[in-house]
Amino acid sequence: MIEDWVVVKVPISLVMAGVELPFIPMRECKRDELSSSGEMNFEVAFEELRCFMRNHGDEMQPQTLEAYKSTATVYAKLAINSQENSTNLEKVVELAYKAYEITSEPSFQLLSEVCALALQDDATGLGKIDTIPTRLIAAAHLFHNGNKDQAKEVLWPHLLELAEDEDIGRVVLTSFGFEGDIPESSQARVAALIACFA
């Protein structure tokens, strides 16, 4: 199926902030998704650049392709930053994975490795990446795909640490499906988190 592509102008503020391309090629059918309420949807911008590069990248001059990659990197980072108040940790990993696939940007590499292991449900491999954020993201992926035992295995070494901080504990409990008032004591938060895996 041949898709109609249009060129959409990028807000001047983004160009001044370092976005190399002053436009975004996008499919006509996605044009309305680019902005709502005057706010640009960075995830849509990234996905459209990614789609265009995958379909037409081999037709571009190396310098042009590099400009596209650089711009896609910026939009991927903006899309990830826009998820900061979300409890959907998997979305962040998915964006980083897709960004690393097309840009090879080192800052996306660790998250993309986590995503690859999580997609394989490799709890052993995930357990070797010993940082709380990566374990948390991996556990969330496993948990939401029905692998509660593996999710618990990945997260177990850090349960106390996660529950001690009230703000982090709240996000973690919500991410793992806890409903109701978040317990005030760290011990109660640990118990609630363990109950999520039951």
PDB file of C-alpha atoms in Angstrom:
ATOM      1  CA  MET A   1       0.000   0.000   0.000  1.00  0.00           C
ATOM      2  CA  ILE A   2       1.410   3.380  -1.023  1.00  0.00           C
ATOM      3  CA  GLU A   3       1.028   6.042   1.644  1.00  0.00           C
ATOM      4  CA  ASP A   4       0.736   9.762   1.060  1.00  0.00           C
ATOM      5  CA  TRP A   5       3.465  11.727   2.807  1.00  0.00           C
ATOM      6  CA  VAL A   6       3.250  15.413   3.656  1.00  0.00           C
ATOM      7  CA  VAL A   7       5.804  17.798   5.121  1.00  0.00           C
ATOM      8  CA  VAL A   8       4.875  19.566   8.356  1.00  0.00           C
ATOM      9  CA  LYS A   9       6.772  22.612   9.563  1.00  0.00           C
ATOM     10  CA  VAL A  10       8.443  22.338  12.973  1.00  0.00           C
ATOM     11  CA  PRO A  11       7.824  25.082  15.580  1.00  0.00           C
ATOM     12  CA  ILE A  12      10.632  27.675  15.470  1.00  0.00           C
ATOM     13  CA  SER A  13      11.347  27.083  19.169  1.00  0.00           C
ATOM     14  CA  LEU A  14      12.464  23.515  18.371  1.00  0.00           C
ATOM     15  CA  VAL A  15      14.675  24.645  15.507  1.00  0.00           C
ATOM     16  CA  MET A  16      16.286  27.215  17.811  1.00  0.00           C
ATOM     17  CA  ALA A  17      16.749  24.483  20.431  1.00  0.00           C
ATOM     18  CA  GLY A  18      18.831  22.412  18.014  1.00  0.00           C
ATOM     19  CA  VAL A  19      16.454  20.271  15.945  1.00  0.00           C
ATOM     20  CA  GLU A  20      18.301  19.924  12.626  1.00  0.00           C
ATOM     21  CA  LEU A  21      15.296  19.487  10.345  1.00  0.00           C
ATOM     22  CA  PRO A  22      12.855  22.422  10.168  1.00  0.00           C
ATOM     23  CA  PHE A  23      10.146  19.991   9.012  1.00  0.00           C
ATOM     24  CA  ILE A  24       8.793  16.507   9.683  1.00  0.00           C
ATOM     25  CA  PRO A  25       7.776  14.153   6.897  1.00  0.00           C
ATOM     26  CA  MET A  26       4.645  12.367   8.001  1.00  0.00           C
ATOM     27  CA  ARG A  27       1.888  10.223   6.644  1.00  0.00           C
ATOM     28  CA  GLU A  28      -1.231  12.203   5.798  1.00  0.00           C
ATOM     29  CA  CYS A  29      -3.303   9.877   7.996  1.00  0.00           C
ATOM     30  CA  LYS A  30      -1.172  10.807  11.054  1.00  0.00           C
ATOM     31  CA  ARG A  31      -1.160  14.567  10.550  1.00  0.00           C
ATOM     32  CA  ASP A  32      -3.991  15.282  13.012  1.00  0.00           C
ATOM     33  CA  GLU A  33      -2.198  13.307  15.743  1.00  0.00           C
ATOM     34  CA  LEU A  34       0.868  15.576  15.696  1.00  0.00           C
ATOM     35  CA  SER A  35      -0.614  18.219  17.938  1.00  0.00           C
ATOM     36  CA  SER A  36      -3.538  18.602  20.259  1.00  0.00           C
ATOM     37  CA  SER A  37      -4.430  21.729  22.212  1.00  0.00           C
ATOM     38  CA  GLY A  38      -1.453  23.483  20.642  1.00  0.00           C
ATOM     39  CA  GLU A  39       1.015  20.985  22.166  1.00  0.00           C
ATOM     40  CA  MET A  40       3.242  18.951  19.881  1.00  0.00           C
ATOM     41  CA  ASN A  41       3.101  15.185  20.374  1.00  0.00           C
ATOM     42  CA  PHE A  42       6.799  14.273  20.356  1.00  0.00           C
ATOM     43  CA  GLU A  43       6.100  10.551  20.230  1.00  0.00           C
ATOM     44  CA  VAL A  44       4.130  10.953  16.981  1.00  0.00           C
ATOM     45  CA  ALA A  45       6.917  13.151  15.544  1.00  0.00           C
ATOM     46  CA  PHE A  46       9.513  10.502  16.443  1.00  0.00           C
ATOM     47  CA  GLU A  47       7.422   7.598  15.114  1.00  0.00           C
ATOM     48  CA  GLU A  48       6.838   9.371  11.799  1.00  0.00           C
ATOM     49  CA  LEU A  49      10.546  10.164  11.357  1.00  0.00           C
ATOM     50  CA  ARG A  50      11.336   6.556  12.233  1.00  0.00           C
ATOM     51  CA  CYS A  51       8.805   5.247   9.718  1.00  0.00           C
ATOM     52  CA  PHE A  52      10.113   7.570   7.000  1.00  0.00           C
ATOM     53  CA  MET A  53      13.740   6.552   7.624  1.00  0.00           C
ATOM     54  CA  ARG A  54      12.897   2.857   7.597  1.00  0.00           C
ATOM     55  CA  ASN A  55      11.024   3.190   4.308  1.00  0.00           C
ATOM     56  CA  HIS A  56      13.235   5.731   2.530  1.00  0.00           C
ATOM     57  CA  GLY A  57      16.560   5.847   4.393  1.00  0.00           C
ATOM     58  CA  ASP A  58      18.419   3.841   1.767  1.00  0.00           C
ATOM     59  CA  GLU A  59      17.502   6.500  -0.824  1.00  0.00           C
ATOM     60  CA  MET A  60      19.060   9.354   1.204  1.00  0.00           C
ATOM     61  CA  GLN A  61      22.541  10.824   1.004  1.00  0.00           C
ATOM     62  CA  PRO A  62      24.617   9.984   4.127  1.00  0.00           C
ATOM     63  CA  GLN A  63      24.608  13.606   5.331  1.00  0.00           C
ATOM     64  CA  THR A  64      20.820  13.844   4.977  1.00  0.00           C
ATOM     65  CA  LEU A  65      20.327  10.549   6.788  1.00  0.00           C
ATOM     66  CA  GLU A  66      22.518  11.800   9.653  1.00  0.00           C
ATOM     67  CA  ALA A  67      20.345  14.926   9.947  1.00  0.00           C
ATOM     68  CA  TYR A  68      17.260  12.706  10.152  1.00  0.00           C
ATOM     69  CA  LYS A  69      18.900  10.510  12.809  1.00  0.00           C
ATOM     70  CA  SER A  70      19.942  13.545  14.843  1.00  0.00           C
ATOM     71  CA  THR A  71      16.423  14.952  14.687  1.00  0.00           C
ATOM     72  CA  ALA A  72      14.882  11.574  15.574  1.00  0.00           C
ATOM     73  CA  THR A  73      17.186  11.407  18.611  1.00  0.00           C
ATOM     74  CA  VAL A  74      15.923  14.785  19.841  1.00  0.00           C
ATOM     75  CA  TYR A  75      12.275  13.808  19.364  1.00  0.00           C
ATOM     76  CA  ALA A  76      12.824  10.447  21.077  1.00  0.00           C
ATOM     77  CA  LYS A  77      14.356  12.189  24.107  1.00  0.00           C
ATOM     78  CA  LEU A  78      11.501  14.716  24.186  1.00  0.00           C
ATOM     79  CA  ALA A  79       8.971  11.868  23.928  1.00  0.00           C
ATOM     80  CA  ILE A  80      10.672  10.014  26.794  1.00  0.00           C
ATOM     81  CA  ASN A  81      10.751  13.193  28.899  1.00  0.00           C
ATOM     82  CA  SER A  82       7.039  13.710  28.249  1.00  0.00           C
ATOM     83  CA  GLN A  83       6.426  10.360  29.986  1.00  0.00           C
ATOM     84  CA  GLU A  84       7.983  11.543  33.263  1.00  0.00           C
ATOM     85  CA  ASN A  85       4.676  11.645  35.152  1.00  0.00           C
ATOM     86  CA  SER A  86       3.410   8.414  33.651  1.00  0.00           C
ATOM     87  CA  THR A  87       3.489   5.070  35.415  1.00  0.00           C
ATOM     88  CA  ASN A  88       3.845   3.344  32.030  1.00  0.00           C
ATOM     89  CA  LEU A  89       7.501   2.396  32.333  1.00  0.00           C
ATOM     90  CA  GLU A  90       7.245   0.060  29.371  1.00  0.00           C
ATOM     91  CA  LYS A  91       6.448   2.971  27.058  1.00  0.00           C
ATOM     92  CA  VAL A  92       9.752   4.631  28.014  1.00  0.00           C
ATOM     93  CA  VAL A  93      11.672   1.444  27.293  1.00  0.00           C
ATOM     94  CA  GLU A  94       9.828   0.908  24.012  1.00  0.00           C
ATOM     95  CA  LEU A  95      10.682   4.434  22.855  1.00  0.00           C
ATOM     96  CA  ALA A  96      14.348   4.004  23.820  1.00  0.00           C
ATOM     97  CA  TYR A  97      14.483   0.636  22.068  1.00  0.00           C
ATOM     98  CA  LYS A  98      13.046   2.061  18.843  1.00  0.00           C
ATOM     99  CA  ALA A  99      15.334   5.089  19.050  1.00  0.00           C
ATOM    100  CA  TYR A 100      18.441   2.947  19.517  1.00  0.00           C
ATOM    101  CA  GLU A 101      17.413   0.757  16.566  1.00  0.00           C
ATOM    102  CA  ILE A 102      17.588   3.671  14.139  1.00  0.00           C
ATOM    103  CA  THR A 103      20.057   6.095  15.741  1.00  0.00           C
ATOM    104  CA  SER A 104      22.574   3.891  17.644  1.00  0.00           C
ATOM    105  CA  GLU A 105      22.643   6.718  20.219  1.00  0.00           C
ATOM    106  CA  PRO A 106      24.536   5.388  23.296  1.00  0.00           C
ATOM    107  CA  SER A 107      22.118   6.996  25.752  1.00  0.00           C
ATOM    108  CA  PHE A 108      19.393   4.638  24.499  1.00  0.00           C
ATOM    109  CA  GLN A 109      21.556   1.517  24.569  1.00  0.00           C
ATOM    110  CA  LEU A 110      20.981   0.290  28.134  1.00  0.00           C
ATOM    111  CA  LEU A 111      17.227   0.756  27.912  1.00  0.00           C
ATOM    112  CA  SER A 112      17.168  -1.026  24.566  1.00  0.00           C
ATOM    113  CA  GLU A 113      19.092  -3.970  26.066  1.00  0.00           C
ATOM    114  CA  VAL A 114      16.581  -4.122  28.902  1.00  0.00           C
ATOM    115  CA  CYS A 115      13.755  -4.120  26.373  1.00  0.00           C
ATOM    116  CA  ALA A 116      15.322  -6.919  24.330  1.00  0.00           C
ATOM    117  CA  LEU A 117      15.768  -9.092  27.433  1.00  0.00           C
ATOM    118  CA  ALA A 118      12.277  -8.284  28.684  1.00  0.00           C
ATOM    119  CA  LEU A 119      10.743  -9.177  25.317  1.00  0.00           C
ATOM    120  CA  GLN A 120      12.456 -12.565  25.647  1.00  0.00           C
ATOM    121  CA  ASP A 121      11.166 -12.855  29.248  1.00  0.00           C
ATOM    122  CA  ASP A 122      14.795 -13.434  30.280  1.00  0.00           C
ATOM    123  CA  ALA A 123      14.674 -12.873  34.044  1.00  0.00           C
ATOM    124  CA  THR A 124      18.234 -14.170  34.480  1.00  0.00           C
ATOM    125  CA  GLY A 125      19.650 -11.708  31.955  1.00  0.00           C
ATOM    126  CA  LEU A 126      17.606  -8.883  33.426  1.00  0.00           C
ATOM    127  CA  GLY A 127      18.841  -9.711  36.898  1.00  0.00           C
ATOM    128  CA  LYS A 128      22.426  -9.123  35.740  1.00  0.00           C
ATOM    129  CA  ILE A 129      21.675  -5.475  34.928  1.00  0.00           C
ATOM    130  CA  ASP A 130      21.961  -4.336  38.493  1.00  0.00           C
ATOM    131  CA  THR A 131      20.454  -0.869  38.557  1.00  0.00           C
ATOM    132  CA  ILE A 132      17.146  -0.092  40.196  1.00  0.00           C
ATOM    133  CA  PRO A 133      15.618   1.707  37.188  1.00  0.00           C
ATOM    134  CA  THR A 134      16.431  -1.105  34.764  1.00  0.00           C
ATOM    135  CA  ARG A 135      15.225  -3.779  37.162  1.00  0.00           C
ATOM    136  CA  LEU A 136      12.039  -1.800  37.767  1.00  0.00           C
ATOM    137  CA  ILE A 137      11.356  -1.385  34.053  1.00  0.00           C
ATOM    138  CA  ALA A 138      12.103  -5.046  33.386  1.00  0.00           C
ATOM    139  CA  ALA A 139       9.896  -6.189  36.257  1.00  0.00           C
ATOM    140  CA  ALA A 140       7.044  -3.982  35.027  1.00  0.00           C
ATOM    141  CA  HIS A 141       7.283  -5.556  31.573  1.00  0.00           C
ATOM    142  CA  LEU A 142       7.316  -9.093  32.931  1.00  0.00           C
ATOM    143  CA  PHE A 143       4.499  -8.336  35.385  1.00  0.00           C
ATOM    144  CA  HIS A 144       2.171  -6.852  32.780  1.00  0.00           C
ATOM    145  CA  ASN A 145       2.788  -9.807  30.484  1.00  0.00           C
ATOM    146  CA  GLY A 146       1.637 -12.267  33.131  1.00  0.00           C
ATOM    147  CA  ASN A 147       5.077 -13.365  34.387  1.00  0.00           C
ATOM    148  CA  LYS A 148       4.608 -12.337  38.014  1.00  0.00           C
ATOM    149  CA  ASP A 149       7.103 -14.832  39.434  1.00  0.00           C
ATOM    150  CA  GLN A 150       9.885 -13.642  37.132  1.00  0.00           C
ATOM    151  CA  ALA A 151       8.974 -10.009  37.842  1.00  0.00           C
ATOM    152  CA  LYS A 152       9.262 -10.660  41.567  1.00  0.00           C
ATOM    153  CA  GLU A 153      12.611 -12.417  41.041  1.00  0.00           C
ATOM    154  CA  VAL A 154      14.005  -9.389  39.171  1.00  0.00           C
ATOM    155  CA  LEU A 155      12.737  -6.866  41.721  1.00  0.00           C
ATOM    156  CA  TRP A 156      13.252  -8.841  44.936  1.00  0.00           C
ATOM    157  CA  PRO A 157      16.773  -7.550  45.820  1.00  0.00           C
ATOM    158  CA  HIS A 158      15.462  -3.965  45.804  1.00  0.00           C
ATOM    159  CA  LEU A 159      12.029  -4.291  47.443  1.00  0.00           C
ATOM    160  CA  LEU A 160      13.022  -2.567  50.686  1.00  0.00           C
ATOM    161  CA  GLU A 161      14.886   0.192  48.893  1.00  0.00           C
ATOM    162  CA  LEU A 162      11.932   0.881  46.589  1.00  0.00           C
ATOM    163  CA  ALA A 163       9.417   0.943  49.416  1.00  0.00           C
ATOM    164  CA  GLU A 164      11.450   3.225  51.711  1.00  0.00           C
ATOM    165  CA  ASP A 165      10.997   6.319  49.546  1.00  0.00           C
ATOM    166  CA  GLU A 166       7.344   7.334  49.767  1.00  0.00           C
ATOM    167  CA  ASP A 167       7.219   8.965  46.318  1.00  0.00           C
ATOM    168  CA  ILE A 168       9.001   6.114  44.551  1.00  0.00           C
ATOM    169  CA  GLY A 169       6.985   3.581  46.538  1.00  0.00           C
ATOM    170  CA  ARG A 170       3.763   5.210  45.341  1.00  0.00           C
ATOM    171  CA  VAL A 171       4.816   5.038  41.676  1.00  0.00           C
ATOM    172  CA  VAL A 172       6.031   1.453  42.013  1.00  0.00           C
ATOM    173  CA  LEU A 173       2.853   0.260  43.719  1.00  0.00           C
ATOM    174  CA  THR A 174       0.671   1.980  41.133  1.00  0.00           C
ATOM    175  CA  SER A 175       2.752   0.485  38.298  1.00  0.00           C
ATOM    176  CA  PHE A 176       2.158  -2.988  39.657  1.00  0.00           C
ATOM    177  CA  GLY A 177      -1.598  -2.593  39.929  1.00  0.00           C
ATOM    178  CA  PHE A 178      -2.023  -1.591  43.579  1.00  0.00           C
ATOM    179  CA  GLU A 179      -5.353   0.127  44.155  1.00  0.00           C
ATOM    180  CA  GLY A 180      -6.413   2.168  47.143  1.00  0.00           C
ATOM    181  CA  ASP A 181      -4.562   4.401  49.580  1.00  0.00           C
ATOM    182  CA  ILE A 182      -0.790   4.001  49.559  1.00  0.00           C
ATOM    183  CA  PRO A 183       0.399   2.778  52.982  1.00  0.00           C
ATOM    184  CA  GLU A 184       2.340   5.317  55.034  1.00  0.00           C
ATOM    185  CA  SER A 185       4.993   3.036  56.529  1.00  0.00           C
ATOM    186  CA  SER A 186       7.728   1.503  54.395  1.00  0.00           C
ATOM    187  CA  GLN A 187       7.034  -1.956  55.878  1.00  0.00           C
ATOM    188  CA  ALA A 188       3.387  -1.717  54.828  1.00  0.00           C
ATOM    189  CA  ARG A 189       4.470  -0.611  51.342  1.00  0.00           C
ATOM    190  CA  VAL A 190       6.774  -3.652  51.066  1.00  0.00           C
ATOM    191  CA  ALA A 191       3.899  -5.916  52.129  1.00  0.00           C
ATOM    192  CA  ALA A 192       1.594  -4.252  49.594  1.00  0.00           C
ATOM    193  CA  LEU A 193       4.181  -4.656  46.829  1.00  0.00           C
ATOM    194  CA  ILE A 194       4.689  -8.345  47.646  1.00  0.00           C
ATOM    195  CA  ALA A 195       0.897  -8.786  47.587  1.00  0.00           C
ATOM    196  CA  CYS A 196       0.849  -7.406  44.032  1.00  0.00           C
ATOM    197  CA  PHE A 197       2.871 -10.434  42.932  1.00  0.00           C
ATOM    198  CA  ALA A 198       0.544 -12.953  44.591  1.00  0.00           C
TER     199      ALA A 198
END
